[in-house]
Amino acid sequence: MPADPRGTDPDDRDPRERGLQRRSGAGGAMSPWLIILSIILLGFVVYVLSAIL
């Protein structure tokens, strides 16, 4: 997590900025979509392989 700029107090930040910082975390919201898409991709690969063989 980046350090605060010099001379700033975390309590002085705009509440909207804190909300954006919370949502822009380390990509935690993206991981469920990656899991879902990887399952769909795996199913598609199995479908194509079964059609070929």
mmCIF file of N, CA and C in Angstrom:
data_model
loop_
_atom_site.group_PDB
_atom_site.id
_atom_site.type_symbol
_atom_site.label_atom_id
_atom_site.label_comp_id
_atom_site.label_asym_id
_atom_site.label_seq_id
_atom_site.Cartn_x
_atom_site.Cartn_y
_atom_site.Cartn_z
ATOM 1 N N MET A 1 0.845 -1.160 0.000
ATOM 2 C CA MET A 1 0.000 0.000 0.000
ATOM 3 C C MET A 1 0.899 1.235 0.000
ATOM 4 N N PRO A 2 0.631 2.203 -0.895
ATOM 5 C CA PRO A 2 1.513 3.355 -0.969
ATOM 6 C C PRO A 2 1.400 4.247 0.264
ATOM 7 N N ALA A 3 2.489 4.918 0.558
ATOM 8 C CA ALA A 3 2.507 5.830 1.708
ATOM 9 C C ALA A 3 1.768 7.115 1.358
ATOM 10 N N ASP A 4 1.260 7.786 2.369
ATOM 11 C CA ASP A 4 0.593 9.071 2.156
ATOM 12 C C ASP A 4 1.631 10.121 1.765
ATOM 13 N N PRO A 5 1.225 11.092 0.944
ATOM 14 C CA PRO A 5 2.147 12.183 0.627
ATOM 15 C C PRO A 5 2.540 12.932 1.903
ATOM 16 N N ARG A 6 3.687 13.552 1.889
ATOM 17 C CA ARG A 6 4.160 14.286 3.066
ATOM 18 C C ARG A 6 3.209 15.420 3.408
ATOM 19 N N GLY A 7 3.018 15.615 4.698
ATOM 20 C CA GLY A 7 2.201 16.715 5.170
ATOM 21 C C GLY A 7 0.707 16.470 5.080
ATOM 22 N N THR A 8 0.300 15.247 4.835
ATOM 23 C CA THR A 8 -1.135 14.957 4.774
ATOM 24 C C THR A 8 -1.520 14.030 5.911
ATOM 25 N N ASP A 9 -2.705 14.198 6.358
ATOM 26 C CA ASP A 9 -3.249 13.361 7.409
ATOM 27 C C ASP A 9 -4.318 12.467 6.780
ATOM 28 N N PRO A 10 -4.275 11.156 6.999
ATOM 29 C CA PRO A 10 -5.286 10.284 6.394
ATOM 30 C C PRO A 10 -6.719 10.686 6.744
ATOM 31 N N ASP A 11 -6.923 11.321 7.895
ATOM 32 C CA ASP A 11 -8.277 11.740 8.271
ATOM 33 C C ASP A 11 -8.767 12.926 7.452
ATOM 34 N N ASP A 12 -7.845 13.661 6.807
ATOM 35 C CA ASP A 12 -8.214 14.840 6.017
ATOM 36 C C ASP A 12 -8.624 14.494 4.600
ATOM 37 N N ARG A 13 -8.533 13.249 4.216
ATOM 38 C CA ARG A 13 -8.871 12.868 2.848
ATOM 39 C C ARG A 13 -10.361 12.958 2.601
ATOM 40 N N ASP A 14 -10.694 13.148 1.338
ATOM 41 C CA ASP A 14 -12.087 13.193 0.910
ATOM 42 C C ASP A 14 -12.696 11.795 1.072
ATOM 43 N N PRO A 15 -13.895 11.660 1.636
ATOM 44 C CA PRO A 15 -14.508 10.326 1.804
ATOM 45 C C PRO A 15 -14.680 9.580 0.482
ATOM 46 N N ARG A 16 -14.953 10.326 -0.600
ATOM 47 C CA ARG A 16 -15.101 9.654 -1.908
ATOM 48 C C ARG A 16 -13.780 9.039 -2.338
ATOM 49 N N GLU A 17 -12.676 9.706 -2.015
ATOM 50 C CA GLU A 17 -11.373 9.170 -2.378
ATOM 51 C C GLU A 17 -11.089 7.884 -1.617
ATOM 52 N N ARG A 18 -11.482 7.845 -0.357
ATOM 53 C CA ARG A 18 -11.289 6.616 0.425
ATOM 54 C C ARG A 18 -12.109 5.470 -0.151
ATOM 55 N N GLY A 19 -13.327 5.770 -0.608
ATOM 56 C CA GLY A 19 -14.167 4.737 -1.214
ATOM 57 C C GLY A 19 -13.558 4.194 -2.489
ATOM 58 N N LEU A 20 -12.977 5.079 -3.295
ATOM 59 C CA LEU A 20 -12.328 4.635 -4.524
ATOM 60 C C LEU A 20 -11.096 3.808 -4.221
ATOM 61 N N GLN A 21 -10.356 4.212 -3.206
ATOM 62 C CA GLN A 21 -9.158 3.463 -2.845
ATOM 63 C C GLN A 21 -9.530 2.061 -2.378
ATOM 64 N N ARG A 22 -10.628 1.940 -1.635
ATOM 65 C CA ARG A 22 -11.048 0.637 -1.140
ATOM 66 C C ARG A 22 -11.445 -0.274 -2.298
ATOM 67 N N ARG A 23 -12.147 0.281 -3.289
ATOM 68 C CA ARG A 23 -12.604 -0.540 -4.405
ATOM 69 C C ARG A 23 -11.494 -0.880 -5.375
ATOM 70 N N SER A 24 -10.456 -0.068 -5.438
ATOM 71 C CA SER A 24 -9.394 -0.316 -6.397
ATOM 72 C C SER A 24 -8.283 -1.160 -5.795
ATOM 73 N N GLY A 25 -8.589 -1.973 -4.813
ATOM 74 C CA GLY A 25 -7.600 -2.778 -4.103
ATOM 75 C C GLY A 25 -6.715 -3.604 -5.010
ATOM 76 N N ALA A 26 -6.289 -4.714 -4.579
ATOM 77 C CA ALA A 26 -5.336 -5.541 -5.315
ATOM 78 C C ALA A 26 -6.037 -6.427 -6.331
ATOM 79 N N GLY A 27 -7.163 -6.028 -6.901
ATOM 80 C CA GLY A 27 -7.847 -6.809 -7.895
ATOM 81 C C GLY A 27 -8.678 -7.918 -7.354
ATOM 82 N N GLY A 28 -9.087 -7.810 -6.106
ATOM 83 C CA GLY A 28 -9.889 -8.845 -5.487
ATOM 84 C C GLY A 28 -11.221 -9.058 -6.159
ATOM 85 N N ALA A 29 -11.791 -8.031 -6.741
ATOM 86 C CA ALA A 29 -13.080 -8.153 -7.402
ATOM 87 C C ALA A 29 -12.952 -8.874 -8.729
ATOM 88 N N MET A 30 -11.765 -8.933 -9.267
ATOM 89 C CA MET A 30 -11.581 -9.559 -10.572
ATOM 90 C C MET A 30 -11.437 -11.073 -10.464
ATOM 91 N N SER A 31 -11.003 -11.593 -9.344
ATOM 92 C CA SER A 31 -10.734 -13.021 -9.241
ATOM 93 C C SER A 31 -11.967 -13.910 -9.449
ATOM 94 N N PRO A 32 -13.170 -13.567 -8.977
ATOM 95 C CA PRO A 32 -14.314 -14.427 -9.282
ATOM 96 C C PRO A 32 -14.599 -14.509 -10.781
ATOM 97 N N TRP A 33 -14.425 -13.391 -11.493
ATOM 98 C CA TRP A 33 -14.637 -13.417 -12.942
ATOM 99 C C TRP A 33 -13.586 -14.272 -13.628
ATOM 100 N N LEU A 34 -12.360 -14.232 -13.150
ATOM 101 C CA LEU A 34 -11.319 -15.067 -13.746
ATOM 102 C C LEU A 34 -11.624 -16.541 -13.551
ATOM 103 N N ILE A 35 -12.150 -16.896 -12.397
ATOM 104 C CA ILE A 35 -12.500 -18.293 -12.133
ATOM 105 C C ILE A 35 -13.644 -18.725 -13.043
ATOM 106 N N ILE A 36 -14.672 -17.894 -13.150
ATOM 107 C CA ILE A 36 -15.826 -18.231 -13.996
ATOM 108 C C ILE A 36 -15.405 -18.361 -15.453
ATOM 109 N N LEU A 37 -14.616 -17.408 -15.939
ATOM 110 C CA LEU A 37 -14.179 -17.461 -17.339
ATOM 111 C C LEU A 37 -13.255 -18.644 -17.606
ATOM 112 N N SER A 38 -12.425 -18.998 -16.636
ATOM 113 C CA SER A 38 -11.547 -20.149 -16.849
ATOM 114 C C SER A 38 -12.348 -21.445 -16.897
ATOM 115 N N ILE A 39 -13.424 -21.554 -16.114
ATOM 116 C CA ILE A 39 -14.278 -22.745 -16.168
ATOM 117 C C ILE A 39 -14.988 -22.824 -17.514
ATOM 118 N N ILE A 40 -15.476 -21.682 -18.004
ATOM 119 C CA ILE A 40 -16.142 -21.657 -19.310
ATOM 120 C C ILE A 40 -15.158 -22.025 -20.417
ATOM 121 N N LEU A 41 -13.950 -21.478 -20.348
ATOM 122 C CA LEU A 41 -12.933 -21.789 -21.348
ATOM 123 C C LEU A 41 -12.549 -23.265 -21.306
ATOM 124 N N LEU A 42 -12.426 -23.809 -20.130
ATOM 125 C CA LEU A 42 -12.113 -25.229 -20.000
ATOM 126 C C LEU A 42 -13.227 -26.086 -20.599
ATOM 127 N N GLY A 43 -14.475 -25.725 -20.348
ATOM 128 C CA GLY A 43 -15.598 -26.450 -20.935
ATOM 129 C C GLY A 43 -15.600 -26.369 -22.453
ATOM 130 N N PHE A 44 -15.260 -25.200 -22.988
ATOM 131 C CA PHE A 44 -15.194 -25.045 -24.439
ATOM 132 C C PHE A 44 -14.088 -25.914 -25.030
ATOM 133 N N VAL A 45 -12.941 -25.962 -24.370
ATOM 134 C CA VAL A 45 -11.830 -26.792 -24.853
ATOM 135 C C VAL A 45 -12.224 -28.267 -24.832
ATOM 136 N N VAL A 46 -12.882 -28.713 -23.783
ATOM 137 C CA VAL A 46 -13.328 -30.103 -23.702
ATOM 138 C C VAL A 46 -14.347 -30.398 -24.806
ATOM 139 N N TYR A 47 -15.228 -29.458 -25.065
ATOM 140 C CA TYR A 47 -16.233 -29.624 -26.129
ATOM 141 C C TYR A 47 -15.562 -29.766 -27.494
ATOM 142 N N VAL A 48 -14.602 -28.901 -27.773
ATOM 143 C CA VAL A 48 -13.916 -28.948 -29.063
ATOM 144 C C VAL A 48 -13.113 -30.239 -29.194
ATOM 145 N N LEU A 49 -12.430 -30.631 -28.144
ATOM 146 C CA LEU A 49 -11.648 -31.879 -28.200
ATOM 147 C C LEU A 49 -12.536 -33.093 -28.383
ATOM 148 N N SER A 50 -13.700 -33.109 -27.734
ATOM 149 C CA SER A 50 -14.585 -34.250 -27.912
ATOM 150 C C SER A 50 -15.192 -34.281 -29.312
ATOM 151 N N ALA A 51 -15.359 -33.116 -29.942
ATOM 152 C CA ALA A 51 -15.880 -33.085 -31.298
ATOM 153 C C ALA A 51 -14.831 -33.554 -32.298
ATOM 154 N N ILE A 52 -13.576 -33.248 -32.025
ATOM 155 C CA ILE A 52 -12.504 -33.646 -32.931
ATOM 156 C C ILE A 52 -12.210 -35.139 -32.805
ATOM 157 N N LEU A 53 -12.179 -35.650 -31.586
ATOM 158 C CA LEU A 53 -11.826 -37.053 -31.367
ATOM 159 C C LEU A 53 -13.053 -37.857 -31.466
#
